[in-house]
Amino acid sequence: MRYLPLNVEDRQAMLAAIGVSSIDDLYTDVPARGRIDGLLDLPRRASEMEVERILGRMAAKNVAASQVPFFVGAGAYKHHIPASVDHLIQRSEFLTSYTPYQPEISQGTLQYLFEFQTQVALLTGMEVANASMYDGSTGCGEAVLMAERVTRRDKAVLSGGLHPQYRAVVENLSHFGGSAVVNLPCGVDDVHELSSRIDDNTACVVVQTPNVFGEIIDLAPIAEAAHAKGALLVAVVTEVVSLGALKPPGEMGADIVVAEGQSLGVGLNFGGPYLGLFATREKFLRQMPGRLCGETVDAAGRRGFVLTLSTREQHIRREKATSNICTNSGLCCLAFTIHLALLGDVGLRRLAALNHHNACLLADALAEVKGVEVLTSRFFNEFTIRTPRPGAEVVAGLAERGVLGGVPASRLVPQEAALADRIIVAATEVNTDEDRAAYKAALREVLA
């Protein structure tokens, strides 16, 4: 097939069709500080070895999470991943496997997808889980769309504790899908506020636990309030390790549970690729997005695995499809499955307990710093502190002293001036007494 590049007239016609005047208009959502005018300051030509040296020097300016005390979370967490996970996922039959359309040649892939679904269903306390989504945020958006299909309503109520980036994904999908979104003020997610926003047109209420500030939320009364109005409860979990210590959302009345699976088997990876978990009640099975892998027997009675349900638009008519998801983050899904299998039930509970223990030690240490207040009363491995100076300045000061001390709330919700002095701090099993002491000492210096 010949390659015919677009000419100026083609580009102008395309821009006019979507209602913008220039290509730059397509990037208005990218903050100005993240854009570069003109060319990068790089040599116009260089040998391969020279390019390697240049890029190596540029990469060395980054501070790797493993090089310094690291307390950053807010949706992506640094955990220890056993070397055996990476070793196993690189077996050629997994590393090169393609979408398992042909069960006769994809039994290994289909089996781990089935086991992954089983793990997710057990973790979330739900009856069925699908074979993974892109990540937690897009899974959240798919959950809202699914709730609208189930209830035949077109409004979602989002709690104020939902991660702002998850909120943005839901708003984007709802905007182009023609449905409505009601946002509670940032940080507000109690049952009374949520209940007051639910009406006869509400398809679902979306609540995150622990919420973006680390507070553990009791979902049971919120589920009761939603069900009383015929709406569904969508529970969001951004730190899946928390399910090793907390009651599963399914046992608190959630109808759909979505989670980010990055914490198990998947590294930080500069923000992706990650892994979405999605589970629901069996009665909603046919409205699930993505694919479901099932166990069966062949003509000889031997155990085997197949794609049982696949309601993507690649498989069925677009009008009947529940989503246009075209992958299942397969290798991340396998890494999650192996890591969780290695941990087992007891191992996951111990890991969760260690995370909580380390977070408690860190909160106690930081609370001893003059002017610092720990605001989160019930947390798992993440909490929010208030400092006497803007959080962004404090985090920058900590970084200069070799400590990555958390995420300033102003980065997530810059429009909320009242939260400018808050920092969201995470602790996991990788943090040591030495790390906590370094954080406390650096924080004292910054605030002195």
Coordinates of C-alpha atoms in Angstrom, one line a residue:
M1 CA 0.0 0.0 0.0
R2 CA 1.4 3.4 -0.9
Y3 CA 2.0 6.0 1.7
L4 CA 0.4 9.3 0.8
P5 CA 1.3 12.0 3.3
L6 CA -1.2 14.7 4.1
N7 CA -0.8 18.0 2.4
V8 CA -1.6 21.5 3.8
E9 CA -5.1 21.4 2.3
D10 CA -5.8 18.0 3.9
R11 CA -4.8 19.2 7.3
Q12 CA -6.8 22.4 7.1
A13 CA -9.9 20.4 6.0
M14 CA -9.4 18.0 9.0
L15 CA -9.0 20.9 11.5
A16 CA -12.1 22.6 10.1
A17 CA -14.1 19.4 10.4
I18 CA -13.4 19.2 14.2
G19 CA -13.8 22.9 14.7
V20 CA -10.3 24.1 15.5
S21 CA -8.0 26.5 13.7
S22 CA -4.6 25.0 14.3
I23 CA -2.9 21.9 15.5
D24 CA -1.8 23.8 18.6
D25 CA -5.5 24.0 19.6
L26 CA -5.5 20.3 20.1
Y27 CA -3.1 20.7 23.0
T28 CA -4.8 23.4 25.0
D29 CA -5.4 20.8 27.8
V30 CA -1.7 20.4 28.3
P31 CA -0.5 23.1 30.8
A32 CA 1.7 25.8 29.3
R33 CA 4.6 24.9 31.5
G34 CA 4.6 21.4 30.0
R35 CA 4.9 22.6 26.4
I36 CA 8.0 23.6 24.5
D37 CA 8.0 26.2 21.7
G38 CA 10.4 25.4 18.9
L39 CA 12.9 22.6 18.8
L40 CA 14.6 20.8 21.7
D41 CA 18.1 21.9 22.6
L42 CA 19.8 18.9 20.9
P43 CA 22.5 18.6 18.3
R44 CA 21.1 18.5 14.8
R45 CA 23.2 15.3 14.1
A46 CA 25.3 12.9 16.1
S47 CA 26.5 9.4 16.1
E48 CA 24.7 6.6 18.0
M49 CA 27.2 6.6 20.8
E50 CA 27.0 10.4 21.2
V51 CA 23.2 10.2 21.3
E52 CA 23.4 7.6 24.0
R53 CA 25.7 9.8 26.1
I54 CA 23.4 12.8 25.7
L55 CA 20.3 10.9 26.6
G56 CA 22.1 9.3 29.5
R57 CA 23.0 12.7 30.9
M58 CA 19.4 13.8 30.5
A59 CA 18.0 10.7 32.2
A60 CA 20.5 11.1 35.1
K61 CA 18.7 14.3 36.0
N62 CA 15.7 12.3 37.2
V63 CA 15.5 11.0 40.8
A64 CA 14.6 7.4 40.7
A65 CA 12.1 6.1 43.3
S66 CA 14.6 3.5 44.5
Q67 CA 17.4 6.0 45.1
V68 CA 15.9 8.1 47.9
P69 CA 13.4 7.8 50.7
F70 CA 10.1 7.7 48.7
F71 CA 6.7 8.6 50.1
V72 CA 4.7 9.4 47.0
G73 CA 1.3 7.8 46.3
A74 CA -2.0 9.4 45.4
G75 CA -2.9 6.6 43.0
A76 CA 0.4 5.0 42.2
Y77 CA 2.5 3.2 44.9
K78 CA 6.0 1.9 45.2
H79 CA 6.0 -1.7 46.5
H80 CA 8.5 -4.5 46.5
I81 CA 8.1 -6.8 43.5
P82 CA 9.8 -10.2 43.9
A83 CA 12.3 -10.9 41.1
S84 CA 10.5 -14.1 40.3
V85 CA 7.5 -12.1 38.9
D86 CA 9.6 -10.5 36.2
H87 CA 11.4 -13.8 35.5
L88 CA 8.1 -15.6 35.0
I89 CA 6.3 -13.0 32.9
Q90 CA 9.2 -13.0 30.4
R91 CA 8.7 -16.6 29.4
S92 CA 8.3 -16.5 25.7
E93 CA 4.8 -17.9 25.6
F94 CA 3.6 -15.1 27.8
L95 CA 5.8 -12.2 26.6
T96 CA 4.8 -12.8 22.9
S97 CA 1.3 -13.9 23.4
Y98 CA -1.4 -12.1 21.5
T99 CA -5.1 -11.6 22.2
P100 CA -6.4 -15.1 22.9
Y101 CA -8.9 -15.4 20.2
Q102 CA -7.8 -19.0 19.4
P103 CA -8.3 -21.1 22.5
E104 CA -6.5 -24.1 21.0
I105 CA -3.2 -22.2 21.0
S106 CA -3.8 -19.8 23.9
Q107 CA -4.6 -22.1 26.9
G108 CA -1.8 -20.6 29.1
T109 CA -3.0 -17.1 28.5
L110 CA -6.7 -18.1 29.0
Q111 CA -5.9 -19.9 32.2
Y112 CA -4.1 -17.0 33.8
L113 CA -6.8 -14.7 32.8
F114 CA -9.3 -17.0 34.4
E115 CA -7.2 -17.2 37.6
F116 CA -6.8 -13.4 37.5
Q117 CA -10.6 -13.0 37.4
T118 CA -10.9 -15.4 40.3
Q119 CA -8.4 -13.4 42.3
V120 CA -10.1 -10.1 41.6
A121 CA -13.5 -11.5 42.5
L122 CA -12.2 -12.8 45.9
L123 CA -10.3 -9.5 46.6
T124 CA -13.3 -7.3 45.9
G125 CA -16.0 -9.6 47.4
M126 CA -17.9 -9.6 44.1
E127 CA -19.4 -12.5 42.1
V128 CA -17.7 -11.9 38.7
A129 CA -14.7 -10.1 37.4
N130 CA -13.6 -9.5 33.8
A131 CA -10.2 -10.0 32.2
S132 CA -8.8 -6.6 33.1
M133 CA -9.1 -3.0 31.9
Y134 CA -6.5 -0.4 30.9
D135 CA -6.2 1.1 34.4
G136 CA -8.2 2.2 37.4
S137 CA -9.4 5.6 36.0
T138 CA -10.7 4.3 32.7
G139 CA -12.3 1.4 34.6
C140 CA -14.1 3.9 36.7
G141 CA -15.4 5.6 33.6
E142 CA -16.6 2.3 32.2
A143 CA -18.3 1.5 35.5
V144 CA -20.4 4.7 35.2
L145 CA -21.4 3.9 31.6
M146 CA -22.3 0.4 32.7
A147 CA -24.4 1.7 35.6
E148 CA -26.3 3.9 33.1
R149 CA -27.0 0.9 30.9
V150 CA -28.2 -1.2 33.8
T151 CA -30.5 1.5 35.3
R152 CA -31.4 3.2 32.0
R153 CA -30.6 6.5 33.7
D154 CA -28.1 9.1 32.8
K155 CA -26.7 10.8 35.9
A156 CA -23.7 10.0 38.1
V157 CA -23.0 11.4 41.5
L158 CA -19.2 11.6 42.2
S159 CA -18.0 11.9 45.8
G160 CA -15.6 14.6 46.7
G161 CA -13.0 12.0 47.8
L162 CA -12.7 10.5 44.3
H163 CA -9.2 11.0 42.8
P164 CA -9.5 14.1 40.6
Q165 CA -7.9 12.3 37.6
Y166 CA -10.5 9.6 37.9
R167 CA -13.1 12.3 38.1
A168 CA -11.8 13.9 34.9
V169 CA -12.0 10.6 33.0
V170 CA -15.7 10.1 34.1
E171 CA -16.5 13.7 33.1
N172 CA -14.9 13.3 29.7
L173 CA -16.8 10.1 28.9
S174 CA -20.0 11.4 30.2
H175 CA -19.7 14.6 28.3
F176 CA -19.3 12.9 25.0
G177 CA -21.9 10.3 26.0
G178 CA -24.5 12.9 26.7
S179 CA -25.0 12.1 30.4
A180 CA -24.7 14.3 33.5
V181 CA -22.2 14.3 36.3
V182 CA -22.8 15.8 39.8
N183 CA -19.6 16.6 41.6
L184 CA -19.5 17.0 45.4
P185 CA -17.0 19.6 46.7
C186 CA -13.4 18.2 47.0
G187 CA -13.0 16.0 50.1
V188 CA -16.8 15.8 50.8
D189 CA -18.0 12.2 50.7
D190 CA -20.2 11.6 53.8
V191 CA -23.5 9.7 53.4
H192 CA -25.7 12.7 54.1
E193 CA -24.1 14.9 51.4
L194 CA -24.2 12.1 48.9
S195 CA -27.8 11.1 49.7
S196 CA -29.0 14.6 49.1
R197 CA -27.7 14.5 45.5
I198 CA -29.4 11.2 44.6
D199 CA -32.7 11.4 42.7
D200 CA -34.8 9.3 40.5
N201 CA -32.5 9.9 37.5
T202 CA -29.3 8.9 39.3
A203 CA -27.7 5.8 37.8
C204 CA -24.8 5.5 40.3
V205 CA -22.9 7.0 43.1
V206 CA -19.1 6.7 42.8
V207 CA -17.1 6.6 46.1
Q208 CA -13.4 5.9 46.6
T209 CA -12.0 4.1 49.7
P210 CA -9.5 5.0 51.0
N211 CA -10.3 8.3 49.4
V212 CA -7.7 10.5 47.6
F213 CA -6.7 12.0 51.0
G214 CA -6.3 8.5 52.5
E215 CA -9.5 8.4 54.6
I216 CA -11.1 5.0 54.9
I217 CA -14.8 5.3 53.9
D218 CA -17.6 3.1 55.2
L219 CA -19.5 2.2 52.1
A220 CA -22.5 0.4 53.7
P221 CA -24.7 3.4 54.5
I222 CA -23.9 5.0 51.1
A223 CA -24.9 1.7 49.3
E224 CA -28.1 1.7 51.3
A225 CA -28.9 5.3 50.3
A226 CA -28.2 4.6 46.7
H227 CA -30.2 1.4 46.5
A228 CA -33.2 3.2 48.2
K229 CA -33.4 5.4 45.1
G230 CA -32.8 2.6 42.6
A231 CA -29.2 3.7 41.9
L232 CA -26.0 1.6 42.0
L233 CA -22.9 2.0 44.1
V234 CA -19.6 2.1 42.3
A235 CA -16.7 1.6 44.7
V236 CA -13.2 2.7 43.6
V237 CA -10.0 1.5 45.1
T238 CA -6.7 3.0 44.0
E239 CA -4.5 1.0 46.4
V240 CA -5.4 -2.6 45.9
V241 CA -3.1 -3.8 48.8
S242 CA -5.6 -2.2 51.1
L243 CA -8.0 -5.0 50.3
G244 CA -5.7 -7.3 52.3
A245 CA -6.7 -5.4 55.5
L246 CA -10.1 -3.8 54.8
K247 CA -13.5 -5.3 54.3
P248 CA -14.1 -5.9 50.6
P249 CA -16.5 -3.3 48.9
G250 CA -18.7 -6.2 47.8
E251 CA -19.4 -7.0 51.5
M252 CA -20.5 -3.4 52.0
G253 CA -23.1 -3.3 49.3
A254 CA -21.1 -2.2 46.2
D255 CA -22.6 -3.1 42.9
I256 CA -19.5 -2.5 40.8
V257 CA -16.0 -2.4 42.1
V258 CA -13.1 -0.9 40.1
A259 CA -9.5 -0.7 41.2
E260 CA -6.0 0.1 40.1
G261 CA -3.9 -3.1 40.2
Q262 CA -0.5 -1.4 39.8
S263 CA 0.5 -2.1 43.4
L264 CA 0.9 -5.9 42.8
G265 CA 3.4 -7.0 40.2
V266 CA 3.5 -3.7 38.2
G267 CA 6.2 -1.1 38.8
L268 CA 5.6 2.7 38.8
N269 CA 6.8 2.8 35.2
F270 CA 6.7 6.6 35.0
G271 CA 2.9 6.4 35.1
G272 CA 2.1 3.4 33.0
P273 CA 1.1 1.0 31.7
Y274 CA -1.1 0.0 34.6
L275 CA -3.9 -2.4 35.2
G276 CA -7.6 -1.9 35.8
L277 CA -9.6 -4.3 37.9
F278 CA -13.3 -4.6 37.4
A279 CA -15.9 -6.7 39.2
T280 CA -19.6 -6.7 39.7
R281 CA -22.7 -8.8 40.6
E282 CA -23.6 -11.7 38.4
K283 CA -27.0 -10.2 37.5
F284 CA -25.1 -7.4 35.7
L285 CA -22.8 -9.8 33.9
R286 CA -24.0 -9.0 30.4
Q287 CA -23.5 -5.3 30.8
M288 CA -19.8 -5.6 31.8
P289 CA -17.3 -4.1 29.4
G290 CA -14.3 -6.0 28.1
R291 CA -14.0 -9.8 28.1
L292 CA -14.7 -12.6 30.4
C293 CA -12.7 -15.9 30.4
G294 CA -14.4 -19.1 31.4
E295 CA -13.6 -22.6 32.4
T296 CA -15.0 -25.5 30.4
V297 CA -14.3 -29.1 29.2
D298 CA -13.5 -30.3 25.7
A299 CA -15.2 -33.2 23.9
A300 CA -13.0 -35.6 25.8
G301 CA -13.9 -34.2 29.1
R302 CA -10.6 -32.4 29.6
R303 CA -10.4 -29.1 31.4
G304 CA -9.9 -26.1 29.2
F305 CA -10.5 -22.3 29.0
V306 CA -12.3 -20.1 26.5
L307 CA -13.4 -16.5 26.1
T308 CA -16.9 -16.8 27.5
L309 CA -18.2 -13.3 27.0
S310 CA -16.8 -10.7 24.8
T311 CA -19.1 -7.7 24.2
R312 CA -16.5 -5.5 22.6
E313 CA -17.3 -3.7 19.3
Q314 CA -14.6 -5.8 17.6
H315 CA -16.8 -8.9 18.2
I316 CA -20.3 -7.7 17.9
R317 CA -22.2 -4.9 16.3
R318 CA -21.2 -1.5 17.6
E319 CA -24.7 -0.7 18.7
K320 CA -24.7 -3.8 20.9
A321 CA -21.2 -3.4 22.3
T322 CA -20.6 -2.5 25.9
S323 CA -17.2 -0.9 25.2
N324 CA -14.5 -0.4 22.6
I325 CA -11.7 -1.7 24.8
C326 CA -9.1 -3.3 22.6
T327 CA -6.6 -4.8 25.0
N328 CA -6.5 -6.2 28.5
S329 CA -3.1 -5.0 29.7
G330 CA -2.2 -8.7 29.4
L331 CA 1.4 -8.7 30.7
C332 CA 0.5 -6.4 33.6
C333 CA -2.4 -8.7 34.3
L334 CA -0.1 -11.7 34.4
A335 CA 2.4 -9.9 36.7
F336 CA -0.5 -9.1 39.1
T337 CA -1.7 -12.7 39.0
I338 CA 1.8 -14.2 39.7
H339 CA 2.6 -11.7 42.5
L340 CA -0.7 -12.3 44.2
A341 CA -0.3 -16.1 43.8
L342 CA 3.1 -15.9 45.4
L343 CA 1.8 -13.8 48.3
G344 CA -1.3 -16.0 48.9
D345 CA -4.0 -15.0 51.3
V346 CA -1.8 -14.9 54.4
G347 CA 1.0 -13.1 52.5
L348 CA -1.3 -10.4 51.3
R349 CA -2.7 -9.8 54.8
R350 CA 0.8 -9.6 56.2
L351 CA 1.8 -7.2 53.5
A352 CA -1.2 -5.0 54.2
A353 CA -0.5 -5.1 57.9
L354 CA 3.1 -4.0 57.3
N355 CA 2.0 -1.1 55.1
H356 CA -0.4 0.1 57.8
H357 CA 2.2 -0.3 60.5
N358 CA 4.8 1.8 58.5
A359 CA 2.2 4.5 57.8
C360 CA 1.3 4.8 61.5
L361 CA 5.0 5.1 62.4
L362 CA 5.5 7.8 59.7
A363 CA 2.4 9.7 60.8
D364 CA 3.6 9.7 64.4
A365 CA 7.0 10.9 63.3
L366 CA 5.8 13.7 61.2
A367 CA 3.3 14.9 63.8
E368 CA 6.3 15.6 66.1
V369 CA 7.5 18.3 63.6
K370 CA 6.5 21.7 64.8
G371 CA 3.6 23.1 62.7
V372 CA 2.7 19.8 61.1
E373 CA -0.8 18.4 61.6
V374 CA -1.9 14.9 60.5
L375 CA -5.4 15.4 59.2
T376 CA -6.5 11.9 58.3
S377 CA -8.1 10.0 61.2
R378 CA -8.6 6.6 59.7
F379 CA -6.1 5.6 57.1
F380 CA -4.5 2.5 55.5
N381 CA -1.0 3.4 54.1
E382 CA -1.7 7.0 53.1
F383 CA -2.7 10.1 54.9
T384 CA -2.7 13.9 54.5
I385 CA -0.7 16.4 56.5
R386 CA -1.1 20.2 56.8
T387 CA 2.0 22.3 56.9
P388 CA 2.5 26.0 57.8
R389 CA 3.8 26.7 54.3
P390 CA 2.3 25.8 50.8
G391 CA 2.6 22.1 50.2
A392 CA 4.3 22.5 46.8
E393 CA 7.1 24.5 48.4
V394 CA 7.5 22.0 51.2
V395 CA 7.7 19.1 48.7
A396 CA 10.2 20.9 46.6
G397 CA 12.3 21.7 49.7
L398 CA 12.2 18.0 50.7
A399 CA 13.3 16.9 47.2
E400 CA 16.3 19.3 47.4
R401 CA 17.3 17.4 50.6
G402 CA 16.9 14.0 49.0
V403 CA 13.4 13.0 50.2
L404 CA 10.4 12.6 47.9
G405 CA 7.9 13.5 50.5
G406 CA 4.5 13.1 48.9
V407 CA 2.1 14.8 46.5
P408 CA 1.0 18.4 47.2
A409 CA -2.8 18.6 47.0
S410 CA -2.4 21.7 44.9
R411 CA -1.0 19.5 42.1
L412 CA -4.2 17.5 42.0
V413 CA -6.8 20.2 42.7
P414 CA -5.1 23.5 41.9
Q415 CA -8.4 25.3 42.0
E416 CA -8.9 24.6 45.7
A417 CA -6.9 27.3 47.3
A418 CA -7.9 26.1 50.8
L419 CA -6.0 22.9 50.2
A420 CA -2.7 24.5 49.2
D421 CA -1.1 23.6 52.5
R422 CA -1.9 19.9 52.3
I423 CA 0.5 17.1 51.3
I424 CA -0.7 13.5 50.6
V425 CA 1.9 11.1 52.1
A426 CA 2.1 7.4 51.4
A427 CA 4.2 4.7 53.2
T428 CA 4.6 1.1 52.1
E429 CA 6.6 -1.9 53.0
V430 CA 9.7 -0.5 51.3
N431 CA 10.1 2.4 53.8
T432 CA 12.6 1.8 56.6
D433 CA 13.2 3.5 60.0
E434 CA 16.1 5.3 58.3
D435 CA 13.7 6.6 55.6
R436 CA 11.3 7.9 58.2
A437 CA 14.1 9.6 60.1
A438 CA 15.4 11.2 57.0
Y439 CA 11.9 12.5 56.1
K440 CA 11.4 13.9 59.6
A441 CA 14.8 15.6 59.7
A442 CA 14.3 17.1 56.2
L443 CA 10.8 18.4 57.0
R444 CA 12.2 20.1 60.1
E445 CA 14.8 21.8 58.0
V446 CA 12.3 22.9 55.4
L447 CA 9.9 24.4 58.0
A448 CA 12.6 25.9 60.2

